[in-house]
PDB file of C-alpha atoms in Angstrom:
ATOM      1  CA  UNK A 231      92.646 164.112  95.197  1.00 42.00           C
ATOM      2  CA  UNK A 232      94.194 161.728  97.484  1.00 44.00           C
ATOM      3  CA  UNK A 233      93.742 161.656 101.443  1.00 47.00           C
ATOM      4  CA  UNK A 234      97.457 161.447 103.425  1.00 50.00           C
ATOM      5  CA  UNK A 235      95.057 158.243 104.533  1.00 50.00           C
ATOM      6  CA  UNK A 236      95.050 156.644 101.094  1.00 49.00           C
ATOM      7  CA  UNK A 237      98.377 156.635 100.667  1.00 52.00           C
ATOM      8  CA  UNK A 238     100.093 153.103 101.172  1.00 61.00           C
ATOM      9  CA  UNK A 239     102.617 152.528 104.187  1.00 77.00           C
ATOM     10  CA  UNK A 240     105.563 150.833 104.005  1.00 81.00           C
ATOM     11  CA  UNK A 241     106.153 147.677 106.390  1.00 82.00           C
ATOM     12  CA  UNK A 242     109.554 147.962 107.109  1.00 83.00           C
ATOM     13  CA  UNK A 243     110.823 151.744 106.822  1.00 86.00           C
ATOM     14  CA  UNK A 244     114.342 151.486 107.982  1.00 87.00           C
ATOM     15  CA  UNK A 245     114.879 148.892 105.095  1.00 85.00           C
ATOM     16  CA  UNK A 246     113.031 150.932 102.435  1.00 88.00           C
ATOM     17  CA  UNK A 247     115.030 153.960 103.600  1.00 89.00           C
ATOM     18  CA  UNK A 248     118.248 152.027 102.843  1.00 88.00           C
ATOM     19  CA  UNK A 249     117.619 151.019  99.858  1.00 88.00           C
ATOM     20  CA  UNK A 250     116.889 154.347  98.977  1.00 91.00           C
ATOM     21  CA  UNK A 251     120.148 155.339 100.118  1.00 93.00           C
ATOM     22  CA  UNK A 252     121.631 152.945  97.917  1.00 90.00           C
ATOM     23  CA  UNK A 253     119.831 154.238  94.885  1.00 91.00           C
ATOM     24  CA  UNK A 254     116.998 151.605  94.429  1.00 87.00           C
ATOM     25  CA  UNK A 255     114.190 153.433  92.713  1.00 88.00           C
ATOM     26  CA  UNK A 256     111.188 154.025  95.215  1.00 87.00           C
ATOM     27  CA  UNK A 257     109.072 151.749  93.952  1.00 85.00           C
ATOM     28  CA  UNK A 258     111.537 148.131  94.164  1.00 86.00           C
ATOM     29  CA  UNK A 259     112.415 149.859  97.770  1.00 85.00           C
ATOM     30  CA  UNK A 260     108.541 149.916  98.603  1.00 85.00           C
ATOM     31  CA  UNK A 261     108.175 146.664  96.896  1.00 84.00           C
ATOM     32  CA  UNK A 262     111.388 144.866  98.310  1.00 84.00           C
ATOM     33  CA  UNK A 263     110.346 146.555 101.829  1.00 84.00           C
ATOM     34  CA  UNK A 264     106.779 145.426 101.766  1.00 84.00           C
ATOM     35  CA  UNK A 265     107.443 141.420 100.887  1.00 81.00           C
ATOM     36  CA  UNK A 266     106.041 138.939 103.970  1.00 75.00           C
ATOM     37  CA  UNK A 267     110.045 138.129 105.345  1.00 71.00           C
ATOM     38  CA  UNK A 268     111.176 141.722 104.477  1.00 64.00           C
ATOM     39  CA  UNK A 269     114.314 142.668 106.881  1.00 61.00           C
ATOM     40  CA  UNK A 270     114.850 139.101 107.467  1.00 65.00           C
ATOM     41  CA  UNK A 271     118.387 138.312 107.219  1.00 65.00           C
ATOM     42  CA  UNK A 272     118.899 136.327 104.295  1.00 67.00           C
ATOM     43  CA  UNK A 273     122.385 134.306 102.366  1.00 70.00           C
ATOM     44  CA  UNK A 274     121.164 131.312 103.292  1.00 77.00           C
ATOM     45  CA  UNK A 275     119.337 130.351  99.716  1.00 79.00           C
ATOM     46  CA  UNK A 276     120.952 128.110  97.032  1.00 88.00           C
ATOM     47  CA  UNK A 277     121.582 129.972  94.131  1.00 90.00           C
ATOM     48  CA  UNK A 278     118.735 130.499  91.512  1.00 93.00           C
ATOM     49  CA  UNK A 279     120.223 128.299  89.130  1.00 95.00           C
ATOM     50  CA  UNK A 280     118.955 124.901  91.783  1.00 94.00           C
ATOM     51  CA  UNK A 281     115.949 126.327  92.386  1.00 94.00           C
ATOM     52  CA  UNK A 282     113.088 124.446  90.260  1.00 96.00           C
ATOM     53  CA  UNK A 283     110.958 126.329  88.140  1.00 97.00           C
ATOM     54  CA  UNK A 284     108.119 126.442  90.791  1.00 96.00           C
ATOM     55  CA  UNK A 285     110.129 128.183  92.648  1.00 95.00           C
ATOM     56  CA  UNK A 286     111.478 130.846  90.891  1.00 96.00           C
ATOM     57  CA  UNK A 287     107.960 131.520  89.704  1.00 96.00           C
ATOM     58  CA  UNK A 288     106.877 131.602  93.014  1.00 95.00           C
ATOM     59  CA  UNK A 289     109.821 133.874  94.181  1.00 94.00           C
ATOM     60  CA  UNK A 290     109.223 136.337  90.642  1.00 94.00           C
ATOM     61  CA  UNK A 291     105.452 136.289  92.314  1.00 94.00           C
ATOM     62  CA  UNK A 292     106.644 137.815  95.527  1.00 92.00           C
ATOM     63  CA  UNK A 293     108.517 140.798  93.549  1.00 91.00           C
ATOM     64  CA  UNK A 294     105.964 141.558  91.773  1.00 92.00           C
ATOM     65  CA  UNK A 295     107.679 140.150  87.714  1.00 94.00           C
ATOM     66  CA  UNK A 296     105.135 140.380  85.352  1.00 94.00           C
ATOM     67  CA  UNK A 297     104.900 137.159  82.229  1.00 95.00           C
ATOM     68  CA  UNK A 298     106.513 134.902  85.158  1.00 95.00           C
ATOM     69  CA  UNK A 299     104.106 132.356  83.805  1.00 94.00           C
ATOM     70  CA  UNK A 300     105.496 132.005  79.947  1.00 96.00           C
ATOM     71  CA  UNK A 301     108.947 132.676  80.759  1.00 96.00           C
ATOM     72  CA  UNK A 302     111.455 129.694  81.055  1.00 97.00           C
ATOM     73  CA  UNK A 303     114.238 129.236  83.680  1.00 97.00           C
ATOM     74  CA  UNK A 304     116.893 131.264  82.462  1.00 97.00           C
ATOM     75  CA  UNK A 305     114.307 133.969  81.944  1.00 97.00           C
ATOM     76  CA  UNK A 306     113.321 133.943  85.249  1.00 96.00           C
ATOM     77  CA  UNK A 307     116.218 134.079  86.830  1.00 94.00           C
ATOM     78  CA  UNK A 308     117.641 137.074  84.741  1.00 95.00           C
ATOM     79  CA  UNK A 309     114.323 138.579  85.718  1.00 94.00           C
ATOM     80  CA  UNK A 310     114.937 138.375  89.470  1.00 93.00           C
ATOM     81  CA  UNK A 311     118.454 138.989  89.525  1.00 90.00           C
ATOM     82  CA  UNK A 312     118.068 142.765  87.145  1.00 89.00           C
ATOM     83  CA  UNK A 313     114.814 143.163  89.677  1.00 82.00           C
TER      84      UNK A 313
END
């Protein structure tokens, strides 16, 4: 049986709560909510499609996409835009 101790926190609360609000299933809100720049304002990124593969790997790491390492560029970034 689990301890209310074992269970894992969330690093930034107000932006898993609203992405529960929009719908986002609880674990991509945990997952978006617990990355390293989470709440960070973002829009400044080129699009995937100039990104190199490196990056897109390393950016499919970060959310947590599983076969990142076999899949080509396309793949990936279908993967992290249905993510």
């Amino acid at each position: 049986m689990a301890k209310k101790n074992d269970i894992p926190t969330v690093k930034n609360e107000e932006q898993y709560e609203a992405l529960r609000d929009k719908g986002v299933s609880k674990e991509k809100a945990a997952r978006i909510a617990n990355t390293p720049d989470a709440g960070k304002k973002g829009g400044q990124a080129p699009p995937y499609e100039e990104w190199t593969v490196d990056e897109l790997q390393d950016q499919a790491q970060k959310v947590g996409i599983d076969g990142r390492s076999k899949m080509k560029k396309a793949e990936l970034i279908e993967a992290l835009r249905s993510n």
